[in-house]
Short mmCIF file of N, CA and C and ligand atoms in Angstrom, two decimals:
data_model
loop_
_atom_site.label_atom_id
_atom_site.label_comp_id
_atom_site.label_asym_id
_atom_site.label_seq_id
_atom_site.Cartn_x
_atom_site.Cartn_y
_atom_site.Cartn_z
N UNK Y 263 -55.21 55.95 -11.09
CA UNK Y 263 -53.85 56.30 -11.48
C UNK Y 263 -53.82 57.01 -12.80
N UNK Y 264 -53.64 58.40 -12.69
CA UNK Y 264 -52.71 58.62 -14.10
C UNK Y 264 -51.41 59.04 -14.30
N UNK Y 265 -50.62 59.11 -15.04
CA UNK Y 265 -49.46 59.28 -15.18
C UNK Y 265 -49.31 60.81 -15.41
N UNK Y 266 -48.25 62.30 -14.74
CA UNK Y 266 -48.00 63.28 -15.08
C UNK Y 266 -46.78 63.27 -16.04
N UNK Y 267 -46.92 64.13 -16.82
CA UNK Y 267 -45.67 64.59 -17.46
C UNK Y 267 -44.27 64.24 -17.34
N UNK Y 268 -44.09 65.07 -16.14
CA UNK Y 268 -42.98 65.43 -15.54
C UNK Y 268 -42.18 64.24 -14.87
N UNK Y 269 -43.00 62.94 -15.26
CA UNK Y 269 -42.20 61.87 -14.85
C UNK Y 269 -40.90 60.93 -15.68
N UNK Y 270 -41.27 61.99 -16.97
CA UNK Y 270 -40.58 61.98 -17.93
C UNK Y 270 -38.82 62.15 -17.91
N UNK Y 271 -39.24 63.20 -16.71
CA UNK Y 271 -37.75 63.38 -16.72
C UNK Y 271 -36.77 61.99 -15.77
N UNK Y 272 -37.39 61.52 -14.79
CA UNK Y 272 -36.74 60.41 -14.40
C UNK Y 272 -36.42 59.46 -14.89
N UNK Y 273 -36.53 59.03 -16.34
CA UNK Y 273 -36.92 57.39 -17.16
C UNK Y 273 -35.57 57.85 -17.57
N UNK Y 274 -34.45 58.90 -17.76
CA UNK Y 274 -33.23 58.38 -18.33
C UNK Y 274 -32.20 57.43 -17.40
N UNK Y 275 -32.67 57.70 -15.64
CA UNK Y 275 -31.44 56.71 -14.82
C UNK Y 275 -32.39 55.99 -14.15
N UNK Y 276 -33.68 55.63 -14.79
CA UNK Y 276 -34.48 53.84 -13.95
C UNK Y 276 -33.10 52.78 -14.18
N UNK Y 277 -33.47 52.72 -13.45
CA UNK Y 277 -32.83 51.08 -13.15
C UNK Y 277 -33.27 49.79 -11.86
N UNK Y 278 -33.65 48.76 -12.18
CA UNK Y 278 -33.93 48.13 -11.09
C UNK Y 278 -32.63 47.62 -10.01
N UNK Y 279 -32.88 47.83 -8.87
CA UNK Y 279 -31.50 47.42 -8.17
C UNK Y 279 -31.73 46.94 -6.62
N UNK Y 280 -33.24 46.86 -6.33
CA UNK Y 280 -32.99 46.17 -5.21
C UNK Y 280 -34.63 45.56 -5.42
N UNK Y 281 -34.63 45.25 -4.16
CA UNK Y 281 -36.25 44.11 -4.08
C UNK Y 281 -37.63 45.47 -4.04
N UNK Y 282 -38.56 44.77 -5.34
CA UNK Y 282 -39.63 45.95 -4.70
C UNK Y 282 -40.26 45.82 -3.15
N UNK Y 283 -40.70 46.51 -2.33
CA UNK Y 283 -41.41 46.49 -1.22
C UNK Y 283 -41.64 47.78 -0.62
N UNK Y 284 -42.92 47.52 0.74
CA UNK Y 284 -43.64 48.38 1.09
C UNK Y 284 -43.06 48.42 2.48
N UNK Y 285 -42.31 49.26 3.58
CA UNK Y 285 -42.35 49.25 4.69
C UNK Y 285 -43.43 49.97 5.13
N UNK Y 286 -44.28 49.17 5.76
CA UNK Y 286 -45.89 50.26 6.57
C UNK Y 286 -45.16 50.42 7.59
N UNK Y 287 -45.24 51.80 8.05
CA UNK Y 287 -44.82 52.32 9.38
C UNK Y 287 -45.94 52.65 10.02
N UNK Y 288 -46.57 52.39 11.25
CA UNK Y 288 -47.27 52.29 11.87
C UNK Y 288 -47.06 53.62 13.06
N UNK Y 289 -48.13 54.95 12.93
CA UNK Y 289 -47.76 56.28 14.23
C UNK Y 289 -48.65 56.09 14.88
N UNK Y 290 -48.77 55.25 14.87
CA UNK Y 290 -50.36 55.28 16.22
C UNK Y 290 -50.26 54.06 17.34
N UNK Y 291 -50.44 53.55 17.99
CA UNK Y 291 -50.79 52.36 18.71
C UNK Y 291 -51.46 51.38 17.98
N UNK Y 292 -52.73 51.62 17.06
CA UNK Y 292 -53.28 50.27 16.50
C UNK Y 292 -52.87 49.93 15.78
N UNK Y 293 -53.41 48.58 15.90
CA UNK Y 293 -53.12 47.03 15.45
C UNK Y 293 -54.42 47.22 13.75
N UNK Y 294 -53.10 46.90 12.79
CA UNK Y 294 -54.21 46.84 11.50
C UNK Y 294 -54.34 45.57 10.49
N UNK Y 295 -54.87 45.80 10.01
CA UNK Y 295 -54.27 43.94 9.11
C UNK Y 295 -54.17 45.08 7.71
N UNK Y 296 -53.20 44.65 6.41
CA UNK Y 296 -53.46 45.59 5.13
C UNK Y 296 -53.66 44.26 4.72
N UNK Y 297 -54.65 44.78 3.22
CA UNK Y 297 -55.49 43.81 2.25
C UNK Y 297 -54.89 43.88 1.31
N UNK Y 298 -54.23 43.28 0.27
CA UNK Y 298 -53.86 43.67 -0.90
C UNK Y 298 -54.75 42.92 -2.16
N UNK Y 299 -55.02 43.57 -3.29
CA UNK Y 299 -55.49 43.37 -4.22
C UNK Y 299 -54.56 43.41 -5.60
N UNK Y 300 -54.64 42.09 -6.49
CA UNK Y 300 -53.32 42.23 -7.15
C UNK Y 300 -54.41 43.06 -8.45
N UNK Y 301 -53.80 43.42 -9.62
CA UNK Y 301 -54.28 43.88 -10.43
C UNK Y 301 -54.22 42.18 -11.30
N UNK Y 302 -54.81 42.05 -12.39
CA UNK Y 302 -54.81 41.02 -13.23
C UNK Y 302 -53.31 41.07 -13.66
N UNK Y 303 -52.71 39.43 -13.94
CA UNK Y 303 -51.30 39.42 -14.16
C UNK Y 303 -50.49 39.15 -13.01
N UNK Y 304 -50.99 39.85 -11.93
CA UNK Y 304 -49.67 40.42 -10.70
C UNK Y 304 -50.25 39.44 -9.31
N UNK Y 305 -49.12 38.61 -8.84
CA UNK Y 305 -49.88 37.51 -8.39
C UNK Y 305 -50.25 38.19 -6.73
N UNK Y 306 -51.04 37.10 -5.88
CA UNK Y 306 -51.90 37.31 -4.65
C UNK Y 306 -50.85 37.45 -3.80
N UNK Y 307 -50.76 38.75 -2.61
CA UNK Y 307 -50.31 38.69 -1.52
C UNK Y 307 -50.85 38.94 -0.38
N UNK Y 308 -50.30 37.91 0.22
CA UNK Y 308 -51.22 37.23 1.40
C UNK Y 308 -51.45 38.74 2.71
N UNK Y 309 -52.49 38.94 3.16
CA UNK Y 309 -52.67 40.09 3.92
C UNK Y 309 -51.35 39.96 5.26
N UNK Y 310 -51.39 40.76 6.10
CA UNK Y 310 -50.61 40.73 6.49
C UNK Y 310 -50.56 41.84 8.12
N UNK Y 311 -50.60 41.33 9.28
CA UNK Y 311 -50.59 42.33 10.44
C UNK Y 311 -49.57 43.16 10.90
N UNK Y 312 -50.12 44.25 11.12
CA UNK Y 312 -49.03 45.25 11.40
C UNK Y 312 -49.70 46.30 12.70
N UNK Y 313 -48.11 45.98 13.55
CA UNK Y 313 -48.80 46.56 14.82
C UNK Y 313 -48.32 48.16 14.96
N UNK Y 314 -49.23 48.58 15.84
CA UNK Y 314 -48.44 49.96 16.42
C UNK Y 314 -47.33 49.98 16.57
N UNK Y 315 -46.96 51.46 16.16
CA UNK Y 315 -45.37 51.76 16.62
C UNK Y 315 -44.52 51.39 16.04
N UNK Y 316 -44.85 50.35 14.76
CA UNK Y 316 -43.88 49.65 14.27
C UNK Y 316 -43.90 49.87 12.51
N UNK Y 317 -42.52 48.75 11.99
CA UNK Y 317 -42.46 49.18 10.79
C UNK Y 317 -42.35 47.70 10.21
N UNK Y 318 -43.53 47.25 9.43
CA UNK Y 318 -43.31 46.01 8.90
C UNK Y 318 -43.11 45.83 6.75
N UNK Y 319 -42.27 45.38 6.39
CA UNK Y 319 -42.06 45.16 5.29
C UNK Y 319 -42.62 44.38 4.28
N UNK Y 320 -43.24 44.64 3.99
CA UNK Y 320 -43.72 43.41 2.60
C UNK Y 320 -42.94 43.51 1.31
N UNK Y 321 -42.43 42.33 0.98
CA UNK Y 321 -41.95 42.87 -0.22
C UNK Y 321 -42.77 42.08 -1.61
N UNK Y 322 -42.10 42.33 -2.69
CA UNK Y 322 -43.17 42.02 -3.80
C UNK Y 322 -42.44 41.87 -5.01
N UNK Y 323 -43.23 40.79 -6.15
CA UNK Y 323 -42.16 40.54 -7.27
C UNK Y 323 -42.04 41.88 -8.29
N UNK Y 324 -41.22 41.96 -9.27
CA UNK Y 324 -40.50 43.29 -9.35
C UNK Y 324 -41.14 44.03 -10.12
N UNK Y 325 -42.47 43.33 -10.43
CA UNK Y 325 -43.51 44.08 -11.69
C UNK Y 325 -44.84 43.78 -11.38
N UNK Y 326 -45.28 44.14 -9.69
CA UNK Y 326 -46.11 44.09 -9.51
C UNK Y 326 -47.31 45.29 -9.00
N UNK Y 327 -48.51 44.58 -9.31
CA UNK Y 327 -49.54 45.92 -9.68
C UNK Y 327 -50.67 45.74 -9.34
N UNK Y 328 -50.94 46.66 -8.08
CA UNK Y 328 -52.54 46.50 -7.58
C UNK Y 328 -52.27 47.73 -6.55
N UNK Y 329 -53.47 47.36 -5.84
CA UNK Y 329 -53.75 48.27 -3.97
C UNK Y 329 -53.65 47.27 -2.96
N UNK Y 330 -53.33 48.47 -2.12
CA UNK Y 330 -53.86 47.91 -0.87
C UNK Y 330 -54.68 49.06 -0.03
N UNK Y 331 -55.37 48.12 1.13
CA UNK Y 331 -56.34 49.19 2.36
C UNK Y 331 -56.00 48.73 3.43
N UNK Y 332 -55.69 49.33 4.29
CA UNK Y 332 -55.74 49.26 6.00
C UNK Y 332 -57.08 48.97 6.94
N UNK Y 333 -57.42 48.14 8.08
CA UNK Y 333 -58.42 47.63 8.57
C UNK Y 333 -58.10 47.93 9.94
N UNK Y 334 -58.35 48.22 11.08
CA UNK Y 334 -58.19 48.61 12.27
C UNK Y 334 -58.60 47.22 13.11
N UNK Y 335 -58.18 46.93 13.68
CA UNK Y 335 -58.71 45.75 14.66
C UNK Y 335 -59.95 45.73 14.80
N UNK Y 336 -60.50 44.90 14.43
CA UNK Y 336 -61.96 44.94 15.38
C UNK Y 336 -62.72 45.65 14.38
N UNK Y 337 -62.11 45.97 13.50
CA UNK Y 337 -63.58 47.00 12.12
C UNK Y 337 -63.41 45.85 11.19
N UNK Y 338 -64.83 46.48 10.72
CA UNK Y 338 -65.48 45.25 8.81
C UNK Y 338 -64.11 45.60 8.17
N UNK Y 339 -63.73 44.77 7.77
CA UNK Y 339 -62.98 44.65 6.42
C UNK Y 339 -63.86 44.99 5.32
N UNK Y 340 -63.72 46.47 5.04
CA UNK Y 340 -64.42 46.98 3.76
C UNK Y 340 -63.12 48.49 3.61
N UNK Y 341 -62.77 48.21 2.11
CA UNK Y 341 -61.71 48.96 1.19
C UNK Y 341 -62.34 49.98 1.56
N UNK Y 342 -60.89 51.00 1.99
CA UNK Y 342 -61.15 52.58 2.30
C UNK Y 342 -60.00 53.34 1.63
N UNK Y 343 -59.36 54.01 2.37
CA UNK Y 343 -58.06 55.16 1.30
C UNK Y 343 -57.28 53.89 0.97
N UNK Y 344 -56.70 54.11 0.00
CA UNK Y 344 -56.25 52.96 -1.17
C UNK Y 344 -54.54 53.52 -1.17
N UNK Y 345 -53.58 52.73 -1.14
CA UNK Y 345 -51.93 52.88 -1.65
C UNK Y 345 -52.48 51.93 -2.83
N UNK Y 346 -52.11 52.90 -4.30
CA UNK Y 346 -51.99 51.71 -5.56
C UNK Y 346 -50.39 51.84 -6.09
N UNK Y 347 -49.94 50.72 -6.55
CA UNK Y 347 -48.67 50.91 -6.95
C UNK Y 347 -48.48 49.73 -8.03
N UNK Y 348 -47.66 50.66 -9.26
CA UNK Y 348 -47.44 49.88 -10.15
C UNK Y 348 -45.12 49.74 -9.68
N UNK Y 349 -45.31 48.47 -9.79
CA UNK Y 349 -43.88 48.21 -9.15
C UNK Y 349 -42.85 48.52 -11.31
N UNK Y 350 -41.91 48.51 -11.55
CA UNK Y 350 -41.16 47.78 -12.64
C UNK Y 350 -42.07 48.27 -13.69
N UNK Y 351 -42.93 49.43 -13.60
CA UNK Y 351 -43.70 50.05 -15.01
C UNK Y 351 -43.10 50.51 -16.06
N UNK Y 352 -44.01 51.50 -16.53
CA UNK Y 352 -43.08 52.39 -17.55
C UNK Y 352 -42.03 52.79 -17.40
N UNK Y 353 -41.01 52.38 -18.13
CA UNK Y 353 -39.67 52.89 -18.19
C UNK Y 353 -38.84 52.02 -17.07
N UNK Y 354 -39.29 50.84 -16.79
CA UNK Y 354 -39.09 50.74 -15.03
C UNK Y 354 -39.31 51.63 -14.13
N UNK Y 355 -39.75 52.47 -14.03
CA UNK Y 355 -40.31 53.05 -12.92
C UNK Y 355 -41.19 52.36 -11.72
N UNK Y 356 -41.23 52.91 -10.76
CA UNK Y 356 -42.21 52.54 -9.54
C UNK Y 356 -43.38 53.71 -9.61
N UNK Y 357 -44.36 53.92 -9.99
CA UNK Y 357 -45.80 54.43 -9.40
C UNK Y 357 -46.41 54.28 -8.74
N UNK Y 358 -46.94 55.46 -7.97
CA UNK Y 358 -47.79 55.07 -6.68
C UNK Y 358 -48.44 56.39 -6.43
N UNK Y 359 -49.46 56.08 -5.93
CA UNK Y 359 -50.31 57.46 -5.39
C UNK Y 359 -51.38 56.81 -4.16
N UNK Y 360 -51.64 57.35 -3.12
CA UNK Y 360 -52.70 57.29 -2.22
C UNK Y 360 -54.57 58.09 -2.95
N UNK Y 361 -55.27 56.61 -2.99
CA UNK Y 361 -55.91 56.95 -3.47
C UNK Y 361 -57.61 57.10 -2.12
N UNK Y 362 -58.00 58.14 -2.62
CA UNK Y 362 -59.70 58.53 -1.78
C UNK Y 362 -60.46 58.09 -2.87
N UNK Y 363 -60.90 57.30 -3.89
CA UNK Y 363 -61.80 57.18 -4.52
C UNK Y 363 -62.73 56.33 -4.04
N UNK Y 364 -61.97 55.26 -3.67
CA UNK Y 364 -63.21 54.57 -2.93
C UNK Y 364 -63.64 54.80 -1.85
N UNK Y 365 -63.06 55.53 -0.60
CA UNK Y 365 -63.91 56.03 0.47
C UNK Y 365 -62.90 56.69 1.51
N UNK Y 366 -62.96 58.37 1.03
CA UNK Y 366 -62.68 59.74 1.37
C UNK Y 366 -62.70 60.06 2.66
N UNK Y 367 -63.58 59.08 3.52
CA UNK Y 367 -63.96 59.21 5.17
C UNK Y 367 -62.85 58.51 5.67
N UNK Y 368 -62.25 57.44 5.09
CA UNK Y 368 -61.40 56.49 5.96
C UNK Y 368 -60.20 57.29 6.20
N UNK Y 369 -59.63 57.82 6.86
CA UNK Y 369 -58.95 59.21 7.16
C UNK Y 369 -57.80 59.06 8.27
N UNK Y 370 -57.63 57.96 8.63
CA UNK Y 370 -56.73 57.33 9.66
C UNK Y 370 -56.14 55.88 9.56
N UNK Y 371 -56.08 55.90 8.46
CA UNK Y 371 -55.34 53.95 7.76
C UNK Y 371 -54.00 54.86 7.01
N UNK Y 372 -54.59 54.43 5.85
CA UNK Y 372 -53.10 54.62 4.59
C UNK Y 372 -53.04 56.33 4.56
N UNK Y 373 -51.88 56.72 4.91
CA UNK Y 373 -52.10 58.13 4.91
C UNK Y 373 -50.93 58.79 4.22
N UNK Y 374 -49.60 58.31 4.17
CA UNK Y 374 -48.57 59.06 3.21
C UNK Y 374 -48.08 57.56 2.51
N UNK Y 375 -48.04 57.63 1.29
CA UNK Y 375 -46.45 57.14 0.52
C UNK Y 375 -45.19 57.72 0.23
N UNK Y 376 -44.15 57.23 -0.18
CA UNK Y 376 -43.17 58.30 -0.33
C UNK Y 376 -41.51 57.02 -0.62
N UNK Y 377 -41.05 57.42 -1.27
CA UNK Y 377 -39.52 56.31 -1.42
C UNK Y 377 -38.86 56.29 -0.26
N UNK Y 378 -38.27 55.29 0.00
CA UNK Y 378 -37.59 55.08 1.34
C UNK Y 378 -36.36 56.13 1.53
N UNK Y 379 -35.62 55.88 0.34
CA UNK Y 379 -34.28 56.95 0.48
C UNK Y 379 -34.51 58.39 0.42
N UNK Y 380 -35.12 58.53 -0.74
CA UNK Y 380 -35.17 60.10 -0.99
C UNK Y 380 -36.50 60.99 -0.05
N UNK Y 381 -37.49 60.42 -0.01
CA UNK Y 381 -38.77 60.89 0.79
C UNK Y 381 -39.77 61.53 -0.46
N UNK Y 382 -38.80 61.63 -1.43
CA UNK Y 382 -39.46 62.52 -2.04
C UNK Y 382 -39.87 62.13 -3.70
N UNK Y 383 -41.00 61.97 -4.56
CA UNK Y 383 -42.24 62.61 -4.27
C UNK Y 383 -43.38 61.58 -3.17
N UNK Y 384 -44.17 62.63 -2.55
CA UNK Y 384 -44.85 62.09 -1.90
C UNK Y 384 -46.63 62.20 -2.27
N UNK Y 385 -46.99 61.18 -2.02
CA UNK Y 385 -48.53 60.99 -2.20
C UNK Y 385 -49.19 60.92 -0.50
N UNK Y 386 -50.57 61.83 -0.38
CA UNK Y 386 -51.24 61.28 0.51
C UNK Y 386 -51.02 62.56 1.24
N UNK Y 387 -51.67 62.22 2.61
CA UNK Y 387 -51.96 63.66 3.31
C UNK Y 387 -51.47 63.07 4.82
N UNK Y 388 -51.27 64.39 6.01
CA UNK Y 388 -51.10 63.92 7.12
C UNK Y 388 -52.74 64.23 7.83
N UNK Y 389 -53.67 65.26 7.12
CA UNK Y 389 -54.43 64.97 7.27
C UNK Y 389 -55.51 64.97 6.12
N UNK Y 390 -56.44 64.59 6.20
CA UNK Y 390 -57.39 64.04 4.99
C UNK Y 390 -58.35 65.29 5.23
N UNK Y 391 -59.21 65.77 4.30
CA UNK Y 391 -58.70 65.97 2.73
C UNK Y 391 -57.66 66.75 2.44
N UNK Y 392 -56.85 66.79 1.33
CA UNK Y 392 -55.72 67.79 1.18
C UNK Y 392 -55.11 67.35 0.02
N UNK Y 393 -54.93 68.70 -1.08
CA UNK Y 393 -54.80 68.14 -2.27
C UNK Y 393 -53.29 67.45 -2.55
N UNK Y 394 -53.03 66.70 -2.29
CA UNK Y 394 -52.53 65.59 -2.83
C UNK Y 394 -52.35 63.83 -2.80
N UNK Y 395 -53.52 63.79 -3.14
CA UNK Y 395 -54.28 62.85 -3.30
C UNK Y 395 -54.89 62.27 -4.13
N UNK Y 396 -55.38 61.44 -4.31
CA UNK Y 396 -56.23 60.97 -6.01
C UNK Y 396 -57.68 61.18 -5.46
N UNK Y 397 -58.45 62.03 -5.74
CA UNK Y 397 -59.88 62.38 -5.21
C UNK Y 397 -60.84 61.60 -6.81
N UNK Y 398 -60.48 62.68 -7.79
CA UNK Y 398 -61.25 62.01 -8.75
C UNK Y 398 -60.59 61.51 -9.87
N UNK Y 399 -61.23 60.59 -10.94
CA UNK Y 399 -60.41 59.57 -12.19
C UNK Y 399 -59.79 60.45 -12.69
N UNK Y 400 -59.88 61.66 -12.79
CA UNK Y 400 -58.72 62.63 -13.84
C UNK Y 400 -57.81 63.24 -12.80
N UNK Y 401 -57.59 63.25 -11.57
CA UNK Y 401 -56.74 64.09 -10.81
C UNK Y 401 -55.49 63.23 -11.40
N UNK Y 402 -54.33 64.67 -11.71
CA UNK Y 402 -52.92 63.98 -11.94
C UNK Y 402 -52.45 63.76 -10.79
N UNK Y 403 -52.22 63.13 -9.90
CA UNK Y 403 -51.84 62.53 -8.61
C UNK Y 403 -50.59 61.74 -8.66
N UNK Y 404 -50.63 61.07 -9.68
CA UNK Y 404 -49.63 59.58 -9.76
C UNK Y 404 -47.95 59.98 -10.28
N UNK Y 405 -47.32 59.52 -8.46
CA UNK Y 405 -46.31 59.76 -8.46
C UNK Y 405 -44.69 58.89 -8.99
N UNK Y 406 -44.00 59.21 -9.56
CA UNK Y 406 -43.03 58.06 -9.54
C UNK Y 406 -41.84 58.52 -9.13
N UNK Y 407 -41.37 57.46 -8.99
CA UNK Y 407 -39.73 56.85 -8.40
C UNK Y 407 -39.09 56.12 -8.91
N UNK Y 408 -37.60 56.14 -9.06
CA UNK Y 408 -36.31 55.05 -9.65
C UNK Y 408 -36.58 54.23 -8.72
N UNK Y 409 -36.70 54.47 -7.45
CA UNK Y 409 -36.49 53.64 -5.77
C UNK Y 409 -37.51 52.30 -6.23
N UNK Y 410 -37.41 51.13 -5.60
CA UNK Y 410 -38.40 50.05 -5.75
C UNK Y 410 -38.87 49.72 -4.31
N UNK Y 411 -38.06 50.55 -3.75
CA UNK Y 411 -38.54 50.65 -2.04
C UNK Y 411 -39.21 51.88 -1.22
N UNK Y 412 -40.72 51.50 -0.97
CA UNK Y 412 -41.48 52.75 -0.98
C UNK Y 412 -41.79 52.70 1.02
N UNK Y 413 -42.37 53.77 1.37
CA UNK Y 413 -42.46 53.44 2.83
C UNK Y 413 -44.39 54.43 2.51
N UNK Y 414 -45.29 53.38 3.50
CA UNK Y 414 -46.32 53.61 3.42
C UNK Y 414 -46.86 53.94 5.37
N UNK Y 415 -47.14 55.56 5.15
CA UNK Y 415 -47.57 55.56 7.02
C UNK Y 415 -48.56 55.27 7.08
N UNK Y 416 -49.44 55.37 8.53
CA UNK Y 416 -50.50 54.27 9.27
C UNK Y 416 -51.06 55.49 9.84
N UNK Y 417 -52.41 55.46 9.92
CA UNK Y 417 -52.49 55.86 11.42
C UNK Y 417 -52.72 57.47 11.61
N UNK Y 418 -52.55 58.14 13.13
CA UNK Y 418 -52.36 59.29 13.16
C UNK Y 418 -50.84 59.89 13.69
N UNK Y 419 -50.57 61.52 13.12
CA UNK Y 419 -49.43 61.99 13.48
C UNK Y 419 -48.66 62.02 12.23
N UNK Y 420 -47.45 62.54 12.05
CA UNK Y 420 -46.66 62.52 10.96
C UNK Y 420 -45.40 62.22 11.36
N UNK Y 421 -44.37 62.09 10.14
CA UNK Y 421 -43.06 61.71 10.58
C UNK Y 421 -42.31 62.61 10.79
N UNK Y 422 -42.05 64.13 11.01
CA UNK Y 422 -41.88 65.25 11.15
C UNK Y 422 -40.49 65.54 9.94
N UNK Y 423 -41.26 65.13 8.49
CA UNK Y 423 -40.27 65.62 7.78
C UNK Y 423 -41.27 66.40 6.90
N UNK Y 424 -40.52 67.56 6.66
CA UNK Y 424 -41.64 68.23 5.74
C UNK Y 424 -42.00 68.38 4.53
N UNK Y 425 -42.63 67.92 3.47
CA UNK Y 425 -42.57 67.30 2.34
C UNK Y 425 -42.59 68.22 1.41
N UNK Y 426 -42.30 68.63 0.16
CA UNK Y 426 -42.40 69.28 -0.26
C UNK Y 426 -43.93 69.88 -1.08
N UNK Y 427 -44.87 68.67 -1.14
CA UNK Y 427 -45.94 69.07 -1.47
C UNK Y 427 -47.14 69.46 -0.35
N UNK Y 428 -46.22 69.55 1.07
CA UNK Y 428 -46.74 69.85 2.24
C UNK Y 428 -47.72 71.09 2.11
N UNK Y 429 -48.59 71.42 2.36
CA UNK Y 429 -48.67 73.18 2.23
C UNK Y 429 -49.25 73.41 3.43
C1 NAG G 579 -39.56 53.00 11.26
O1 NAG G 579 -38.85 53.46 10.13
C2 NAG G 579 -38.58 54.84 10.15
C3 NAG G 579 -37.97 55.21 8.82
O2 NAG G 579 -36.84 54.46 8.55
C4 NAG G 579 -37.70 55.18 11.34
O3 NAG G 579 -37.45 56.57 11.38
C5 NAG G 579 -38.40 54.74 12.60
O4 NAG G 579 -37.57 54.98 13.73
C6 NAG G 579 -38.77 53.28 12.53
N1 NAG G 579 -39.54 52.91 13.71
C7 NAG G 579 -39.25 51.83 14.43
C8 NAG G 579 -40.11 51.57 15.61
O5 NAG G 579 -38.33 51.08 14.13
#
């Protein structure tokens, strides 16, 4: 995660106003379990299954900070494309970016973030590689939002909205 500039301009109307959480929307048929990892401070949440086709919610306390990875039925549970999110940060803000650092191949788990209401800014790709993404420790990648409600896709296919960092 690093922080851009330009996030500067959102910190005059943060405000917290509803519950933080993640709806995973699921475009594929499989069945995944997500792992979450808290950062130090930010307490344990319990993994959690999420099936095809569907949209399951996790939610989270209002200043919380770590990743998570997606696992496919039936595969090792070993961390691949990464959603990290700092919930209630700077300024209150929400941060988040889809991260490839730990493993660039996993290309069909965590594939877009993005705020529930607005859509917009978005992290992550519909397909992998594609620059917007966190590839290496200096890429400015890390996106924020007023929203505390983020929606994280699954899988293959897209949601047929077209993002603006689409290209
Ligand atoms: C999942 O949520 C998205 C975004 O709100 C919605 O467009 C989609 O229809 C939902 N899918 C299901 C199966 O409820």
């Amino acid at each position: 995660m690093r922080f851009a500039a330009s996030v500067a301009t959102l910190i005059a109307s943060a405000a917290l106003s509803s519950a933080a959480s993640v709806t995973f929307w699921t475009l594929d048929n499989a069945q995944r379990t997500i792992y979450f990892t808290s950062n130090p401070g930010s307490s344990n949440i319990d993994s959690v299954k999420v099936g095809g086709g569907k949209n399951t919610t996790v939610t989270f306390p209002d200043t919380w900070q770590g990743n998570f990875y997606a696992v496919k039925e039936g595969a090792n549970n070993v961390p691949g494309m990464l959603g990290e999110i700092n919930f209630g940060s700077w300024h209150g803000l929400t941060y988040f970016d889809v991260s490839a650092i730990v493993d660039p191949n996993d290309k069909d788990n965590v594939k877009q973030m993005f705020p529930a209401k607005s859509l917009e800014p978005m992290s992550g790709c519909v397909n992998f590689p594609c620059n917007n993404a966190y590839y290496l420790p200096d890429d400015i990648q890390t996106k924020a939002t007023e929203e505390q409600e983020l929606v994280c896709t699954l899988g293959g296919g897209s949601i047929g909205h077209t993002f603006t960092e689409e290209q």
